[in-house]
Coordinates of C-alpha atoms and ligand atoms in Angstrom, one line a residue:
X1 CA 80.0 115.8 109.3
X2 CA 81.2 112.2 108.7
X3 CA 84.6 111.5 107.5
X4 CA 83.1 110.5 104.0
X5 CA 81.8 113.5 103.7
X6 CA 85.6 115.6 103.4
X7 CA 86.4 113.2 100.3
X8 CA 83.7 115.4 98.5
X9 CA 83.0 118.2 100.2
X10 CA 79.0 119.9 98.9
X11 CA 80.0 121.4 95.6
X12 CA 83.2 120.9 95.1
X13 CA 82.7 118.4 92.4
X14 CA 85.5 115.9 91.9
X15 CA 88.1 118.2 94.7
X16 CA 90.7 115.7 96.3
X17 CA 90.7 115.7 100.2
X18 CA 92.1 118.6 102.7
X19 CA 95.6 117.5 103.2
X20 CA 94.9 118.8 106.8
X21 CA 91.3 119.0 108.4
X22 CA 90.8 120.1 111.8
X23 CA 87.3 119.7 113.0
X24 CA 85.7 121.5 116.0
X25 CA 89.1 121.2 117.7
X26 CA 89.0 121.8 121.5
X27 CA 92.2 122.2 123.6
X28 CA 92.5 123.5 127.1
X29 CA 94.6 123.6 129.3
X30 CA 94.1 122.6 133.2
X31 CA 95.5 126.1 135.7
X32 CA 94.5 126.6 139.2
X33 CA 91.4 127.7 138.7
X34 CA 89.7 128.2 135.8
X35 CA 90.5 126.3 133.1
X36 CA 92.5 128.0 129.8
X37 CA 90.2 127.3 126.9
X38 CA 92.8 127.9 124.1
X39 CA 90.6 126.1 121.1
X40 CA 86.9 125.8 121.4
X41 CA 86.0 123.9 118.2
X42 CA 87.8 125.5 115.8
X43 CA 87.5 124.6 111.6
X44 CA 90.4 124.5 109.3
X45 CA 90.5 122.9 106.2
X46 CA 94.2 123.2 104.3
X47 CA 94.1 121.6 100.7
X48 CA 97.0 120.5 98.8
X49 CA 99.6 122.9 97.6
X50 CA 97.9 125.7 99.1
X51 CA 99.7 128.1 101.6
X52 CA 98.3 129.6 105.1
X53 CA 99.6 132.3 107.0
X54 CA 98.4 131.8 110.7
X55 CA 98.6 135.6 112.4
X56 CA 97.5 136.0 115.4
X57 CA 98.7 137.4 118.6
X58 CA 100.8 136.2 121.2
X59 CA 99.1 133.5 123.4
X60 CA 96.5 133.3 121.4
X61 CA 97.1 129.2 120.6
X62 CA 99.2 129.0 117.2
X63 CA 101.4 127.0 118.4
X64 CA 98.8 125.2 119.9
X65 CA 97.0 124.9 116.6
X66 CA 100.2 123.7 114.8
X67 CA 100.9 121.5 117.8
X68 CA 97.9 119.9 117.0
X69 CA 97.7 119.6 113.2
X70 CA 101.4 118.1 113.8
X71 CA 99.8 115.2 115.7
X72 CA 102.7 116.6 118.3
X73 CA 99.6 116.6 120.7
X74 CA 96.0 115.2 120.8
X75 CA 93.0 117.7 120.8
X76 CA 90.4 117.5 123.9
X77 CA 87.5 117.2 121.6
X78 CA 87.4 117.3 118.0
X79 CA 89.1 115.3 115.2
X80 CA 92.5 116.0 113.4
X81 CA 92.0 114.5 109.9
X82 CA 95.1 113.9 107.7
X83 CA 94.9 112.9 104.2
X84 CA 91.2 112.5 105.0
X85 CA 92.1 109.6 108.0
X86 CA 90.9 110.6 111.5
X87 CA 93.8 110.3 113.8
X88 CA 92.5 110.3 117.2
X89 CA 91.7 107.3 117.6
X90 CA 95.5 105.7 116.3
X91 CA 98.2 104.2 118.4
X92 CA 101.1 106.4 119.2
X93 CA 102.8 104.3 116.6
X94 CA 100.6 105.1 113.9
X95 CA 100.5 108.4 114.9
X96 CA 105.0 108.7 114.6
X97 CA 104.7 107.0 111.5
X98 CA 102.0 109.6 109.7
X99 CA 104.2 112.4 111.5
X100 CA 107.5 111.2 110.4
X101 CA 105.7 110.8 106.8
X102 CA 103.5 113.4 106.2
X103 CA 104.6 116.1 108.1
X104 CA 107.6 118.5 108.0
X105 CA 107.9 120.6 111.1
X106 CA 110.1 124.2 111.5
X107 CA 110.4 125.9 114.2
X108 CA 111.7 129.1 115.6
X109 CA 115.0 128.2 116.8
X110 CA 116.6 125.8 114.0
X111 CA 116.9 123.0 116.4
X112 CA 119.6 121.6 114.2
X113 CA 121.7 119.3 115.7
X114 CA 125.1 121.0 116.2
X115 CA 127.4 118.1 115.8
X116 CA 126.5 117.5 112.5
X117 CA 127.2 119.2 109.0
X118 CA 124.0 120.6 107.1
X119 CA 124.0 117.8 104.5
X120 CA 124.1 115.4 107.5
X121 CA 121.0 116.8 109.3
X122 CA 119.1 116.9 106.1
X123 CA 120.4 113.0 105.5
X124 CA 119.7 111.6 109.0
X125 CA 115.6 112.0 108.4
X126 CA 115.7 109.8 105.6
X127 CA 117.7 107.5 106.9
X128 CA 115.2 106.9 109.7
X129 CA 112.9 106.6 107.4
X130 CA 115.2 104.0 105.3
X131 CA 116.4 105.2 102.7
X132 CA 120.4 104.1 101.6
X133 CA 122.3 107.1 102.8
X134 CA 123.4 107.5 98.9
X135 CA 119.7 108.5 97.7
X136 CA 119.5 110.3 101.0
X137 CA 122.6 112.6 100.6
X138 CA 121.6 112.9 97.1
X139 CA 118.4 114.1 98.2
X140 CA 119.8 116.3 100.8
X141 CA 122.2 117.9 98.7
X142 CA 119.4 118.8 95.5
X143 CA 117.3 120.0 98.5
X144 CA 120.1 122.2 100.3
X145 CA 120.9 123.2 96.5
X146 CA 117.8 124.5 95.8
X147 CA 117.4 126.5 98.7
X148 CA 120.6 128.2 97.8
X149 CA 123.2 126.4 100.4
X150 CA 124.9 124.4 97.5
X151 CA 128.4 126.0 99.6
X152 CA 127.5 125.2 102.9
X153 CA 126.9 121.7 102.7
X154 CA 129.5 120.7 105.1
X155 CA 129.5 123.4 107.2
X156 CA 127.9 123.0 110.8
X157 CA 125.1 124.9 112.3
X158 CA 127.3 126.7 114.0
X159 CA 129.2 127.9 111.3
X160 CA 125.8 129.1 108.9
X161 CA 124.0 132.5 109.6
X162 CA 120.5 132.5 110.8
X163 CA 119.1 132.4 107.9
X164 CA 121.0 129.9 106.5
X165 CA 120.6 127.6 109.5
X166 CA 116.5 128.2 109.3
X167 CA 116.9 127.3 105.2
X168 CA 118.7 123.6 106.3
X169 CA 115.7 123.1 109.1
X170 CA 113.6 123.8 106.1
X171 CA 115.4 121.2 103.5
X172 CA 115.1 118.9 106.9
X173 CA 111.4 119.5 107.6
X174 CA 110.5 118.8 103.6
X175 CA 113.7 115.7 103.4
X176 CA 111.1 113.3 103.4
X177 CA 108.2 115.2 101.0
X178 CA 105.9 115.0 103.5
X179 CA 102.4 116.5 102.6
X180 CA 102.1 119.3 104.3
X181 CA 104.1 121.7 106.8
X182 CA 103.8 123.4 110.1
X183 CA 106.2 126.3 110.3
X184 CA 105.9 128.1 113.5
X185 CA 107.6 131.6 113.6
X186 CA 110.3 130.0 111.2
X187 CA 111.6 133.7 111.4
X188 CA 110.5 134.8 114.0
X189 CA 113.9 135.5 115.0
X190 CA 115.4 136.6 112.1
X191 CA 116.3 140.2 110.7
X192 CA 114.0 141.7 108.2
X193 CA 116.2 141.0 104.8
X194 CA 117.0 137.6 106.2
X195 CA 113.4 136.8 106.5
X196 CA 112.2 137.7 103.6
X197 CA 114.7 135.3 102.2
X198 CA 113.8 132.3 104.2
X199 CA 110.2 133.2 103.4
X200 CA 111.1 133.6 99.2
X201 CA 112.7 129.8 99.7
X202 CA 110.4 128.6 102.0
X203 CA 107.5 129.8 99.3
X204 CA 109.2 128.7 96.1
X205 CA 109.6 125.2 97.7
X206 CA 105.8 125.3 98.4
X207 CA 104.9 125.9 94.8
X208 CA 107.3 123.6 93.4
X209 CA 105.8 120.5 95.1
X210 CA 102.3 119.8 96.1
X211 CA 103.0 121.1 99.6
X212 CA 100.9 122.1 102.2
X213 CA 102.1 124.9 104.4
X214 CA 100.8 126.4 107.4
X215 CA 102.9 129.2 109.0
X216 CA 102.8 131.0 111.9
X217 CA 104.0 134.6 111.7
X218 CA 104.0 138.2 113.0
X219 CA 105.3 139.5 109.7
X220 CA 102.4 140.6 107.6
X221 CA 104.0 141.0 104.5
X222 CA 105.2 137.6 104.3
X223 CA 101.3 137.0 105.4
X224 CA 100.4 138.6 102.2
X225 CA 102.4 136.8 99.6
X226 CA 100.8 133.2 101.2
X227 CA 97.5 132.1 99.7
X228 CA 95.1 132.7 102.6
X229 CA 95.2 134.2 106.1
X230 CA 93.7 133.4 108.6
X231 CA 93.5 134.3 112.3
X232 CA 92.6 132.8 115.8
X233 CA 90.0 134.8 117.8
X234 CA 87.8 133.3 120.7
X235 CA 89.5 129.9 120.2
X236 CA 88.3 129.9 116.7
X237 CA 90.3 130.3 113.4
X238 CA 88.6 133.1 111.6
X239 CA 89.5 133.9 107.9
X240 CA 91.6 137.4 107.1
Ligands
LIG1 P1 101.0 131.3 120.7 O1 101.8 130.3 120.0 O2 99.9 131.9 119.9 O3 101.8 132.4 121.4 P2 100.5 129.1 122.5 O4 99.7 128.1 121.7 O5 101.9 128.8 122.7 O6 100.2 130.6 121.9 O7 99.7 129.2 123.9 C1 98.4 129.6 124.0 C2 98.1 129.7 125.5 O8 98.1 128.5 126.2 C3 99.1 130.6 126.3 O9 98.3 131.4 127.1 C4 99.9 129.7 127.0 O10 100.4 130.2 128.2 C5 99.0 128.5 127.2 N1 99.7 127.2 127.3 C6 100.4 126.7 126.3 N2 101.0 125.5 126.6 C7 100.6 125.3 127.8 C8 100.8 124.2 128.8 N3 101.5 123.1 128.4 N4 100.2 124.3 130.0 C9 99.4 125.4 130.3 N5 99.2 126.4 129.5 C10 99.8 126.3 128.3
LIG2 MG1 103.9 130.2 119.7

């Protein structure tokens, strides 16, 4: 398929582009040995606003996958397409600057950084992006406000709960509206009530905007309240 061909995909009429397109992705990794074929050309098409759950067992390649679609790493075959622009081919330059814009990243662990209140790790994205730090703390504050930590602004990682501390790597990952996000096990290690918390914020935000969200998780009741599931089986992503 030609990259003209995901601005109007057959029969969807006027439909805007995927906001995330990966096509017949391949990734393996080089062991002693045989080779680890993770991905062997697999198909995902995320539009905007729309939510996917990413279930699949341990080692099966989802953070591979969101690796991937995060332009964290390049594919071995296959095209990562963005907004519709193929970024294979792109300098490492070009590649920062689409990651820094268009994509919001979470991860398991908060990865906050600990010297630093929550407003100032929600701030310090922007600002390496360029905004004044006024809009930016404004920003950061509406954003940490909406997602319930009006309180803890000040407070240090150290000094928020787990669930709190995942809720300002969310605000951080979404600081600069990026198009879509790549949550992987974003609570993974948090209790059950906690979790469903993070996961009520983190799925309010997505409705609210015109986000894009693919997240990985174990927890198939989360799964269910995301628009589509989908797993990974023979290197492929299959649909739930
Ligand atoms: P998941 O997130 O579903 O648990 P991963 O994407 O992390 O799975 O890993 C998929 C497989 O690829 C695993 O078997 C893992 O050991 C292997 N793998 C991941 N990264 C590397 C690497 N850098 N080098 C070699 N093997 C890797
Ligand atoms: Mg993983």
């Amino acid at each position: 398929m030609s990259e003209a061909a995901i601005e109007k995909p057959a029969g969807t009429g006027e439909r805007e582009a995927p906001v995330l397109w990966l096509h017949a992705v391949e990734r393996r990794y080089s062991e002693a040995g045989a080779p680890l074929e993770i991905l062997k050309g697999a198909e995902l098409a995320v539009w905007p606003g729309e939510s996917v759950a990413l279930i699949a067992p341990s080692g099966t390649g989802k953070s591979t996958l969101l690796h991937l679609a995060g332009l964290l790493e390049a594919p071995d075959g296959g095209e990562v397409y963005i907004g519709g622009r193929a970024t294979s081919k792109l300098s490492d330059s070009e590649r920062t600057r689409i990651r820094r814009i268009d994509i919001g990243f979470v991860y398991q662990f908060h990865h906050l950084l600990p010297e630093f209140s929550a407003l100032e790790n929600v701030v310090l994205p922007q600002m390496i992006r360029g905004l004044s730090k006024k809009v930016a703390r404004n920003n950061a504050s509406e954003l940490l406000g909406y997602l319930g930590l009006g309180e803890r602004l000040s407070h240090r990682p150290s000094e928020l709960s787990g669930g709190e501390q995942q809720r300002v790597a969310i605000a951080r990952a979404v600081a600069n509206a990026p198009r879509i996000l790549m949550a992987d096990e974003p609570t993974g290690n948090l209790d059950p009530k906690t979790a469903d918390h993070v996961f009520s914020a983190l799925g309010q935000l997505v409705r609210a905007s015109r986000l894009a969200a693919v997240i990985a998780t174990h927890n198939m009741e989360l799964a269910g309240r995301m628009d589509r599931r989908v797993t990974i089986r023979d290197g492929l992503v299959v649909e739930l």
